[in-house]
Amino acid sequence: MRRQLIAAAAAAILVLGGTATARAAGGGGEIKAHDWSFSGVFGTFDRGALQRGYQVYKEVCSSCHSMNLLYYRNLTEIGFDADSVKDIAAEYEVADGPDGEGEMFMRPAKPSDRFVAPFANEQAARASNNGALPPDLSLIVEARFDGPDYIYSVLTGYEDEAPEGVELGEGMNYNHAFPGNQIAMAPPLFEDAVEYADGTAATVEQMAEDVTTFLTWAAEPMLETRKRMGVKVILFLIVFSALLYAVKRKVWSDLH
Amino acid sequence: MSAPEFKNGLVKWIDYRLPIFTFMHHEMHEYPTPRNLNYWWNYGSLAGIVLVVMIATGIFLAMQYTPHVDHAFNSVERIMRDVNYGWLLRYIHMNGASMFFIVVYIHIFRGLYYGSYKAPREILWLLGIVILLLMMATAFMGYVLPWGQMSFWGATVITNLFSAIPLVGESIVTWLWGGFSVDNPTLNRFFSLHYLLPFAIVGVVVLHLWALHTHGSNNPLGIDRKGPQDSIPFHPYYTVKDLFGLGLFLIFFAVFVFFVPNFFGEPDNYIPANPLSTPAHIVPEWYFLPYYAILRAITFDIWFVPAKLIGVILMFASILMLALVPWLDRSPVRSARFRPLYKQFFWVLLADCIILGWVGGNPPEGMFVIIGQLATAYYFAHFLIILPLLSKLERPRPLPDSIGEPVLKGGGAGASSAAKAQAMEKA
């Protein structure tokens, strides 16, 4: 049986290896590996980073990037209490209606509303951004290879000057992490772009780390539940399989 | 094989009118199974269990999913975010597809190694090929449902294959799409068929089991059972062995579901489908990569036949090869244990399939074109040239007299087989 287990493991590695080469074909710029609070089997989101990250999104990213899959109510999951979520939502206006007269009207957003997008539609977004479309950020971490490292690397990967011999397009910026190295987004973060309430120094690296943590949570809010359940499920299965193995030995003992 | 005596009155009453308990007793309890099956024989029951898991999770996902181009992507995200344990259902279902193929591919290669396709199990084998084809169709259509970038472009590439058919190709593609591009009608029919086909698979699985139970399992020695000393009842011996295997398999499954749920997926599928923007590399799911490599291997027209058509024909022919195996391999010996040459070529074929998968996952440029062509040529040569030749040239090692007799190194003759068989009967 041991030989078969080894062979099965080898076959599994080959399958996984095949998938890994399929992903390596993605291509791109230089991605820096970073230590994340949420990586690993027992990883959880750093609550402080999540809230600071939301602040960075709100004060910096959200002027161009939507997050259409999130509701204001979701913010209670990262540690904001119900009242502050109401206050945050009320800072935005949403179209509602029709009212009794058949007219649409604007009202302050409620926790049950989706994050209000900066632009009414794709055309408006392109018109304000030199023809480029700022992507929705709800799933951006899932939608890129090595999502968190990629986002962090792009946010911290800007160069003031393009290296010699690189011709930048009109309105483009040089970024050594972005595929092709030319990115339409101007450097979004600079020292003290936000003022953190908890006194954390707002360096570019700190803000990039915080907002990446927030975006990872936004892409998969169930990450912590998933890992916590996974540890229990696998521990159970290990004990259960061991018992089954003992039963199997017992049942088969009259044959050997 | 007499009818069992049931103690419970209700069971007796039912069984007299519908002998379902007799049937279950006969097919599970008494069902004689070779006593020497190894763990490679676990994968059949594992495949059945994964099928049930896929149908169960799929039915619940379908209750929350919306098959419309404007809503499909967001309805999947709603399942992930707002449906109770929706994330768990979806991760089990999407990783379950990969698990299904892992288990089934091992099951197929086990059959190839031990000659399980040989008489009298040819129809059993062919039914297995039908299941594989149905699985591939189901998996492909399921991958389209989340309506991400890879869903849309995968559907576009694969349905376009039919345009290679001369004269009627374009019309067939329009008919498949229900329009002039992959659009809402395509998504609707894929959803409908994705829900239907698994039940067709269940039907063929019933036939597969019926054929299996007619002559019973093959075994690692590949020789027939000669008497009661060679077999043991399926229950409890193999039920408990299958359950232990299931436990180990579920651990493997759970690692992906809970810790790397998107391992087998493509990040591009978390971008909503956009018909105006083609991804840099359109890659199918890993379990289609070997076929994809064969499809793209032919880069040149042959006479008046366009390269694309040859690729499509070869891709379908690659599965047809499996269906023809019982008639291409004429060796009377089933198990590779006693076929020194076939055993080597078996491993080369497995390596060849893995190479094809690796090529399929890479862009068709440079060395990958050549490697893909060589690996494709070898794949067909294995079935069309090597197998028939081996049947003639190979000298199999002597077979043991019975399953009960322990196999000695070098295929030693069984002088003590009679004594051994007696000992087995006592046990």
XYZ file of C-alpha atoms in Angstrom:
683
model
C 0.000 0.000 0.000
C 2.841 2.387 0.776
C 4.118 2.103 -2.793
C 0.669 2.934 -4.115
C 0.381 5.942 -1.849
C 3.715 7.196 -3.113
C 2.652 6.629 -6.713
C -0.640 8.420 -6.082
C 1.231 11.338 -4.517
C 3.591 11.440 -7.514
C 0.622 11.474 -9.903
C -0.938 14.297 -7.894
C 2.271 16.305 -8.074
C 2.353 15.838 -11.842
C -1.232 17.098 -12.167
C -0.489 20.076 -9.958
C 2.762 20.703 -11.799
C 0.844 20.843 -15.060
C -1.436 23.494 -13.635
C 1.514 25.457 -12.316
C 3.098 25.692 -15.756
C -0.252 26.772 -17.132
C -0.191 29.697 -14.719
C 3.406 30.626 -15.337
C 2.356 31.499 -18.864
C 0.607 34.609 -17.462
C 3.614 36.921 -17.876
C 4.019 40.416 -16.432
C 6.288 42.726 -14.503
C 8.314 42.194 -11.339
C 6.167 40.998 -8.444
C 7.512 41.347 -4.911
C 6.491 38.643 -2.434
C 5.115 40.239 0.736
C 4.158 38.844 4.147
C 0.400 39.069 4.637
C -1.564 38.760 7.848
C -4.134 36.655 5.983
C -1.794 34.167 4.322
C -1.136 30.685 5.665
C -3.439 28.079 7.126
C -4.291 30.127 10.218
C -4.099 33.575 8.593
C -6.645 36.233 9.578
C -7.073 39.795 8.399
C -5.350 42.422 10.546
C -8.399 44.451 11.653
C -6.416 47.689 11.887
C -5.078 47.220 8.359
C -8.602 46.525 7.058
C -10.002 49.752 8.480
C -6.997 51.817 7.413
C -7.228 50.134 4.018
C -10.851 51.169 3.695
C -9.812 54.722 4.518
C -7.216 54.621 1.731
C -9.794 53.240 -0.714
C -12.346 55.859 0.324
C -10.017 58.852 0.245
C -7.781 57.874 -2.688
C -8.906 54.984 -4.917
C -12.642 55.651 -4.859
C -12.278 58.872 -6.812
C -11.799 56.703 -9.920
C -12.459 53.030 -8.968
C -15.869 51.551 -8.180
C -16.483 48.546 -5.903
C -19.865 47.457 -7.172
C -20.101 44.162 -5.303
C -19.831 45.710 -1.841
C -22.584 47.121 0.331
C -22.003 49.649 3.092
C -23.429 47.066 5.503
C -20.409 44.850 4.727
C -18.232 47.354 6.608
C -19.567 46.019 9.923
C -17.615 42.842 9.106
C -14.303 44.719 9.320
C -15.021 46.257 12.689
C -17.061 49.403 12.061
C -20.119 49.575 14.331
C -23.626 49.906 12.912
C -23.857 53.640 13.649
C -20.598 54.576 11.977
C -21.610 52.519 8.938
C -24.842 54.561 8.783
C -22.782 57.751 8.932
C -20.366 56.545 6.259
C -23.250 55.573 3.945
C -25.014 58.891 4.520
C -22.015 60.745 3.058
C -23.099 59.464 -0.368
C -26.178 60.148 -2.459
C -28.046 57.535 -4.475
C -30.879 57.833 -7.003
C -34.140 56.309 -5.804
C -37.719 56.333 -6.911
C -40.009 56.810 -8.626
C -41.826 58.645 -5.848
C -45.601 59.278 -5.618
C -45.390 61.804 -8.445
C -43.404 59.443 -10.654
C -40.198 61.448 -10.214
C -36.790 59.959 -9.422
C -35.067 61.625 -6.489
C -31.733 61.642 -4.711
C -31.435 60.509 -1.098
C -28.553 59.757 1.274
C -27.262 56.195 0.930
C -28.195 53.580 3.538
C -26.158 50.599 4.817
C -28.233 48.381 2.483
C -26.996 50.311 -0.583
C -24.057 49.261 -2.721
C -20.894 51.382 -2.650
C -21.648 54.430 -4.777
C -19.530 54.393 -7.937
C -17.490 57.453 -8.904
C -18.808 57.495 -12.482
C -22.282 56.920 -13.886
C -21.067 54.563 -16.621
C -18.026 53.321 -18.526
C -18.092 56.199 -21.000
C -18.029 58.792 -18.217
C -15.152 56.936 -16.534
C -13.137 56.821 -19.755
C -13.855 60.475 -20.535
C -12.387 61.529 -17.187
C -9.387 59.215 -17.416
C -7.732 59.954 -20.699
C -9.597 57.096 -22.392
C -8.530 54.461 -19.848
C -11.110 52.553 -17.793
C -10.308 52.245 -14.068
C -11.370 48.648 -13.294
C -13.870 47.803 -10.582
C -11.896 46.764 -7.491
C -14.371 44.338 -5.858
C -12.597 41.264 -7.201
C -9.302 42.732 -8.366
C -7.265 40.533 -5.991
C -8.896 37.331 -7.297
C -8.673 38.504 -10.886
C -4.850 38.695 -10.983
C -2.150 36.059 -10.592
C -0.697 36.347 -7.065
C -3.376 39.005 -6.405
C -2.196 40.590 -3.118
C 1.485 40.654 -4.111
C 0.544 42.009 -7.520
C -1.570 44.878 -6.165
C 1.088 45.752 -3.591
C 3.822 45.670 -6.212
C 1.928 47.886 -8.642
C 1.105 50.432 -5.926
C 4.745 50.623 -4.849
C 6.258 50.048 -8.294
C 6.170 53.554 -9.787
C 9.295 55.277 -11.069
C 9.486 59.071 -11.485
C 11.384 58.693 -14.745
C 11.154 55.922 -17.286
C 14.506 54.118 -17.716
C 16.575 55.165 -20.731
C 15.327 53.887 -24.024
C 11.728 53.429 -22.853
C 9.287 55.627 -24.752
C 6.184 56.285 -22.633
C 2.830 56.825 -24.353
C 0.812 60.007 -23.943
C -0.335 60.330 -20.314
C 1.261 57.012 -19.336
C 3.396 56.308 -16.268
C 6.290 53.927 -15.746
C 5.672 51.065 -13.335
C 8.025 48.113 -13.052
C 5.353 45.717 -11.704
C 2.674 46.373 -14.297
C 2.634 44.083 -17.368
C 4.293 46.041 -20.174
C 5.512 48.633 -17.618
C 3.201 51.387 -18.925
C 0.197 52.184 -16.778
C -2.445 54.864 -17.316
C -3.035 55.315 -13.577
C -0.954 58.155 -12.145
C 0.939 57.238 -8.940
C -2.018 57.144 -6.514
C -0.112 57.103 -3.224
C 2.345 59.602 -1.845
C 3.670 60.185 1.685
C 0.821 61.261 4.019
C -1.863 61.017 1.315
C -4.212 60.090 4.159
C -4.123 60.858 7.853
C -4.626 57.651 9.849
C -6.806 58.049 12.953
C -4.750 55.461 14.862
C -1.544 57.439 14.349
C 0.130 54.941 12.006
C 2.638 56.710 9.770
C 1.118 56.911 6.281
C 4.096 55.852 4.179
C 3.489 54.651 0.637
C 4.374 51.067 1.684
C 2.053 51.215 4.705
C -0.888 52.508 2.653
C -0.250 49.956 -0.095
C -0.209 47.148 2.448
C -3.371 48.397 4.150
C -5.385 48.898 0.993
C -4.259 45.513 -0.375
C -5.471 43.868 2.818
C -8.789 45.657 2.433
C -9.104 44.647 -1.223
C -8.303 41.017 -0.398
C -11.083 41.020 2.181
C -13.415 42.665 -0.338
C -12.661 39.987 -2.943
C -13.330 37.157 -0.509
C -15.055 38.278 2.698
C -15.464 34.629 3.759
C -11.700 33.920 3.781
C -11.402 33.691 7.576
C -14.515 31.515 7.943
C -13.229 29.282 5.167
C -9.839 28.693 6.777
C -11.258 28.239 10.265
C -13.733 25.646 9.002
C -11.012 23.997 6.908
C -8.791 23.333 9.927
C -11.685 21.642 11.753
C -12.816 19.651 8.709
C -9.343 18.330 7.984
C -8.612 17.454 11.611
C -11.912 15.573 11.718
C -11.151 13.758 8.467
C -7.705 12.702 9.692
C -9.167 11.166 12.863
C -12.057 9.635 10.899
C -9.716 8.106 8.314
C -7.494 6.694 11.044
C -10.550 5.030 12.606
C -11.625 3.681 9.225
C -8.140 2.293 8.726
C -8.356 0.508 12.070
C -11.768 -0.910 11.121
C -10.402 -2.014 7.767
C -7.497 -3.811 9.441
C -9.887 -5.520 11.838
C -12.316 -6.608 9.106
C -9.543 -7.909 6.871
C -7.615 -9.639 9.673
C -9.407 -12.950 9.095
C -8.146 -12.988 5.497
C -4.436 -12.412 6.036
C -26.795 -17.115 -4.275
C -30.059 -18.136 -2.641
C -32.513 -15.493 -1.480
C -31.532 -14.279 1.984
C -33.835 -14.757 4.989
C -35.028 -11.385 6.272
C -36.103 -11.123 9.889
C -37.948 -7.813 9.706
C -41.606 -8.310 8.754
C -41.892 -5.107 6.726
C -38.733 -5.955 4.801
C -40.149 -9.402 4.065
C -43.470 -7.912 2.937
C -41.785 -5.461 0.562
C -39.237 -7.943 -0.712
C -41.945 -10.438 -1.662
C -43.560 -7.790 -3.871
C -40.444 -5.902 -5.017
C -37.276 -7.905 -4.318
C -35.174 -4.826 -3.785
C -33.618 -6.150 -0.567
C -32.702 -9.407 -2.261
C -31.189 -7.368 -5.060
C -29.138 -5.252 -2.643
C -28.033 -8.333 -0.737
C -27.021 -10.008 -3.956
C -25.178 -7.055 -5.512
C -23.493 -5.658 -2.419
C -23.315 -8.279 0.275
C -22.686 -11.484 -1.641
C -21.227 -9.935 -4.789
C -18.024 -11.971 -5.111
C -14.975 -9.773 -5.543
C -11.387 -10.854 -6.165
C -9.585 -10.946 -2.858
C -6.461 -9.245 -4.192
C -7.736 -5.833 -5.347
C -5.262 -3.096 -4.461
C -5.956 0.565 -3.690
C -6.027 1.473 -7.377
C -9.456 -0.189 -7.371
C -10.787 2.503 -5.020
C -11.117 5.122 -7.733
C -14.283 3.700 -9.289
C -16.317 4.134 -6.141
C -14.636 7.509 -5.522
C -15.791 8.669 -8.963
C -19.342 7.627 -8.118
C -19.213 9.547 -4.850
C -17.834 12.681 -6.512
C -20.675 12.476 -9.051
C -23.189 12.489 -6.204
C -21.395 15.403 -4.519
C -21.434 17.360 -7.789
C -25.144 16.762 -8.352
C -26.020 17.626 -4.749
C -24.020 20.870 -4.650
C -25.103 21.727 -8.187
C -28.802 21.479 -7.401
C -28.414 23.925 -4.512
C -26.250 26.293 -6.557
C -28.882 26.278 -9.320
C -31.411 27.574 -6.797
C -29.392 30.780 -6.477
C -27.843 31.106 -9.929
C -29.296 33.290 -12.709
C -28.498 32.150 -16.268
C -28.546 35.547 -17.937
C -25.595 37.411 -19.437
C -26.369 40.497 -17.344
C -26.801 38.664 -14.045
C -24.840 35.389 -14.154
C -21.528 36.824 -12.902
C -23.126 38.812 -10.093
C -25.414 35.962 -9.076
C -22.323 33.788 -8.571
C -20.761 36.530 -6.443
C -24.012 36.782 -4.494
C -23.694 33.052 -3.782
C -20.137 33.717 -2.570
C -21.078 36.642 -0.344
C -24.710 36.580 0.763
C -25.984 32.996 0.496
C -25.466 30.985 3.699
C -22.533 28.651 3.040
C -22.837 29.561 -0.639
C -19.036 29.976 -0.801
C -18.667 26.422 0.495
C -21.130 24.988 -2.043
C -19.456 26.795 -4.898
C -15.891 25.939 -3.877
C -16.866 22.268 -3.466
C -18.558 22.302 -6.863
C -15.769 24.034 -8.777
C -12.982 22.007 -7.155
C -15.176 18.919 -7.392
C -14.923 19.135 -11.166
C -11.131 18.877 -10.933
C -11.390 16.091 -8.355
C -13.786 14.209 -10.661
C -11.273 14.300 -13.502
C -8.305 13.387 -11.276
C -10.189 10.365 -9.969
C -11.519 9.332 -13.384
C -8.149 9.691 -15.109
C -6.540 7.486 -12.452
C -9.434 5.032 -12.921
C -8.816 4.965 -16.692
C -5.064 4.501 -16.378
C -5.642 1.730 -13.833
C -7.817 0.021 -16.467
C -5.074 0.449 -19.045
C -2.386 -0.943 -16.747
C -4.259 -4.029 -15.630
C -5.984 -4.698 -18.963
C -9.456 -4.233 -17.502
C -10.822 -3.520 -20.998
C -10.194 -7.036 -22.305
C -12.839 -9.714 -22.839
C -15.367 -10.021 -21.382
C -15.305 -6.374 -20.229
C -15.251 -4.476 -23.550
C -18.742 -3.012 -23.139
C -17.938 -2.027 -19.553
C -14.940 -0.136 -20.944
C -16.940 1.499 -23.767
C -19.565 2.684 -21.291
C -16.721 4.251 -19.337
C -15.642 6.165 -22.455
C -19.237 7.391 -22.884
C -19.157 8.625 -19.277
C -15.864 10.422 -19.964
C -17.346 12.176 -23.005
C -20.446 13.205 -21.062
C -18.254 14.464 -18.212
C -16.202 16.553 -20.612
C -19.302 18.132 -22.128
C -20.774 18.796 -18.682
C -17.558 20.284 -17.304
C -17.097 22.511 -20.328
C -20.616 23.905 -20.111
C -20.366 24.317 -16.352
C -17.232 26.417 -16.756
C -19.187 28.798 -19.001
C -21.911 29.475 -16.421
C -20.090 32.028 -14.176
C -19.763 34.152 -17.326
C -16.268 35.374 -16.604
C -13.708 36.195 -19.267
C -12.404 32.629 -19.533
C -15.986 31.278 -19.576
C -16.893 33.462 -22.513
C -13.708 33.042 -24.503
C -13.422 29.335 -23.758
C -16.965 28.894 -25.045
C -16.132 30.945 -28.128
C -12.988 28.959 -28.950
C -14.480 25.513 -28.337
C -17.795 26.075 -30.134
C -15.832 27.542 -33.045
C -14.138 24.166 -33.477
C -17.287 22.994 -35.220
C -16.805 25.637 -37.893
C -13.964 23.440 -39.187
C -16.518 20.964 -40.534
C -16.622 21.469 -44.305
C -19.703 23.104 -45.899
C -22.057 23.024 -42.897
C -19.590 24.089 -40.176
C -20.638 27.739 -39.977
C -24.325 26.824 -39.864
C -23.705 24.302 -37.099
C -21.915 26.914 -35.011
C -24.779 29.386 -35.444
C -27.178 26.620 -34.435
C -25.093 25.769 -31.336
C -24.909 29.419 -30.293
C -28.564 30.146 -30.964
C -27.358 33.364 -32.609
C -24.349 34.879 -34.313
C -22.038 34.900 -31.324
C -21.812 33.379 -27.864
C -24.603 35.257 -26.127
C -27.616 34.889 -23.864
C -29.213 31.982 -25.792
C -25.880 30.132 -25.577
C -25.689 30.664 -21.821
C -29.298 29.508 -21.359
C -28.870 26.288 -23.290
C -25.543 25.536 -21.609
C -27.219 25.899 -18.225
C -30.065 23.636 -19.290
C -27.675 20.983 -20.616
C -25.322 21.341 -17.655
C -28.264 20.431 -15.428
C -29.411 17.597 -17.709
C -26.201 15.769 -18.593
C -25.192 14.706 -15.053
C -28.399 12.669 -14.901
C -27.478 11.105 -18.236
C -24.122 10.254 -16.598
C -25.991 8.596 -13.716
C -27.870 6.498 -16.279
C -24.688 5.364 -17.993
C -23.074 4.707 -14.600
C -25.944 2.283 -13.859
C -25.179 0.461 -17.120
C -21.444 0.578 -16.279
C -22.149 -1.092 -12.919
C -24.491 -3.617 -14.507
C -21.785 -4.618 -16.963
C -19.259 -4.715 -14.103
C -21.409 -6.962 -11.952
C -22.013 -9.353 -14.822
C -18.433 -10.615 -14.806
C -17.096 -8.954 -11.675
C -13.980 -6.870 -11.168
C -10.717 -7.523 -12.934
C -7.788 -7.730 -10.503
C -4.075 -6.886 -10.347
C -3.129 -10.356 -11.625
C -5.560 -10.087 -14.521
C -6.543 -13.752 -14.248
C -10.085 -15.028 -13.773
C -11.411 -16.161 -10.433
C -11.286 -19.934 -10.417
C -13.312 -20.711 -7.330
C -14.641 -19.428 -4.023
C -11.138 -19.357 -2.530
C -10.286 -16.506 -4.943
C -13.102 -14.164 -3.942
C -14.472 -12.438 -0.903
C -17.892 -10.790 -0.504
C -17.911 -7.110 -1.439
C -19.388 -6.228 1.926
C -17.797 -5.746 4.407
C -14.335 -6.181 2.888
C -14.461 -3.666 0.080
C -17.048 -1.345 1.602
C -14.662 -0.651 4.465
C -11.635 -0.449 2.180
C -13.473 2.006 -0.083
C -14.532 4.047 2.948
C -10.950 4.328 4.172
C -9.889 5.434 0.682
C -12.740 7.930 0.699
C -11.460 9.391 3.966
C -8.010 10.011 2.476
C -9.510 11.410 -0.711
C -11.742 13.819 1.224
C -8.663 15.177 3.024
C -7.060 15.873 -0.359
C -10.308 17.436 -1.607
C -10.705 19.574 1.532
C -7.188 21.001 1.247
C -8.186 22.594 -2.063
C -11.688 23.660 -1.024
C -10.578 25.344 2.203
C -7.021 26.509 1.596
C -6.420 27.027 -2.138
C -9.943 27.120 -3.603
C -8.882 28.930 -6.758
C -5.844 26.760 -7.438
C -7.353 25.060 -10.490
C -9.077 28.217 -11.739
C -7.956 31.099 -13.902
C -7.853 34.613 -12.399
C -9.364 35.905 -15.641
C -12.621 34.216 -14.729
C -13.069 36.732 -11.914
C -13.358 39.420 -14.590
C -16.894 39.652 -16.032
C -17.181 38.421 -19.629
C -16.388 41.135 -22.141
C -16.909 40.276 -25.835
C -14.777 43.292 -26.803
C -11.634 42.296 -24.928
C -9.828 38.992 -25.595
C -7.575 37.645 -22.798
C -3.880 37.343 -23.676
C -3.943 33.547 -23.300
C -7.116 31.539 -23.577
C -6.434 28.399 -21.556
C -8.946 25.620 -20.912
C -9.232 23.942 -17.526
C -6.272 21.660 -16.740
C -8.193 18.459 -17.522
C -8.607 19.533 -21.148
C -4.990 20.595 -21.690
C -3.759 17.339 -23.333
C -6.606 17.454 -25.871
C -5.972 21.147 -26.389
C -2.332 20.363 -27.211
C -3.428 17.748 -29.769
C -5.922 20.215 -31.241
C -3.187 22.794 -31.784
C -0.455 20.360 -32.814
C -1.205 20.531 -36.528
C 0.099 23.825 -37.856
C 0.077 22.930 -41.539
C -2.545 21.999 -44.141
C -2.288 18.485 -45.526
C -3.126 18.489 -49.226
C -6.529 20.232 -49.348
C -7.485 19.593 -45.697
C -7.021 22.717 -43.553
C -4.875 22.452 -40.411
C -7.803 23.411 -38.172
C -9.951 20.530 -39.413
C -7.128 18.030 -38.917
C -6.622 19.312 -35.372
C -10.300 18.879 -34.554
C -10.374 15.388 -36.061
C -7.251 14.376 -34.124
C -8.667 15.702 -30.887
C -11.805 13.586 -31.208
C -9.730 10.676 -32.503
C -7.591 10.802 -29.357
C -10.605 9.677 -27.340
C -11.660 7.249 -30.053
C -8.264 5.563 -29.548
C -9.279 4.714 -25.993
C -12.533 3.243 -27.273
C -10.621 1.028 -29.712
C -8.094 -0.237 -27.164
C -9.851 -3.593 -26.569
C -9.383 -4.397 -30.269
C -5.958 -2.829 -30.769
C -4.413 -4.740 -27.884
C -4.720 -8.415 -28.857
C -2.503 -9.822 -26.125
C -4.371 -12.527 -24.188
C -2.660 -11.448 -20.951
C -4.488 -8.673 -19.105
C -2.218 -7.387 -16.374
C 0.916 -5.372 -17.163
C 2.578 -7.249 -14.291
C 3.104 -10.127 -16.682
C 3.797 -8.027 -19.753
C 7.383 -6.735 -19.401
C 7.298 -4.612 -22.573
C 3.763 -3.279 -22.295
C 4.512 -2.190 -18.741
C 7.275 0.129 -20.002
C 5.147 1.553 -22.789
C 2.336 2.170 -20.327
C 4.542 4.535 -18.330
C 5.780 6.200 -21.509
C 2.160 6.809 -22.543
C 1.385 8.330 -19.133
C 4.444 10.597 -19.443
C 3.357 11.494 -22.973
C -0.096 12.551 -21.743
C 1.486 14.711 -19.040
C 3.789 16.302 -21.626
C 0.738 16.999 -23.792
C -0.931 18.658 -20.799
C 2.146 20.793 -20.179
C 2.275 21.842 -23.850
C -1.463 22.595 -23.798
C -0.946 25.010 -20.907
C 1.706 27.003 -22.762
C 1.322 29.358 -25.708
C 1.829 27.548 -29.050
C 5.201 29.126 -29.798
C 8.784 27.996 -30.336
C 9.722 24.637 -28.886
C 6.192 23.958 -27.635
C 5.013 23.503 -31.229
C 7.606 20.797 -31.917
C 7.169 19.058 -28.559
C 3.398 19.131 -29.036
C 3.688 17.567 -32.481
C 6.050 14.826 -31.314
C 3.916 14.035 -28.269
C 0.770 13.924 -30.419
C 2.463 11.595 -32.907
C 3.612 9.343 -30.076
C 0.130 9.279 -28.534
C -1.386 7.879 -31.715
C 1.592 5.611 -32.359
C 1.090 4.030 -28.946
C -2.409 2.921 -29.842
C -2.131 2.283 -33.570
C 1.375 0.811 -33.842
C 2.838 -0.156 -30.475
C -0.196 -1.964 -29.005
C -0.835 -4.212 -32.063
C 2.894 -4.944 -32.422
C 3.306 -5.786 -28.737
C 0.454 -8.278 -28.988
C 2.564 -10.163 -31.536
C 6.130 -9.610 -30.329
C 5.923 -9.644 -26.547
C 6.514 -12.844 -24.580
C 4.449 -12.526 -21.412
C 5.747 -13.962 -18.174
C 3.979 -17.098 -16.916
C 0.712 -16.412 -15.122
C 0.057 -17.726 -11.612
C -2.440 -20.577 -11.360
C -4.916 -18.730 -9.226
C -5.551 -15.500 -7.367
C -5.224 -17.290 -4.055
C -1.680 -18.353 -4.831
C 0.838 -15.715 -3.803
C 2.792 -14.358 -6.740
C 6.442 -15.285 -6.482
C 9.149 -13.133 -7.976
C 9.814 -14.125 -11.577
C 6.341 -15.630 -11.925
C 7.301 -18.895 -10.214
C 5.311 -22.005 -11.017
C 2.590 -22.886 -8.538
C 3.519 -26.280 -7.116
C 1.903 -25.550 -3.806
C -1.214 -23.929 -5.256
C -3.516 -26.778 -4.301
C -2.382 -26.737 -0.695
C -2.679 -22.964 -0.649
C -6.205 -23.064 -2.016
C -7.190 -25.469 0.737
C -5.751 -23.145 3.334
C -7.763 -20.309 1.866
C -10.972 -22.247 2.062
C -10.433 -22.786 5.750
C -9.956 -19.065 6.352
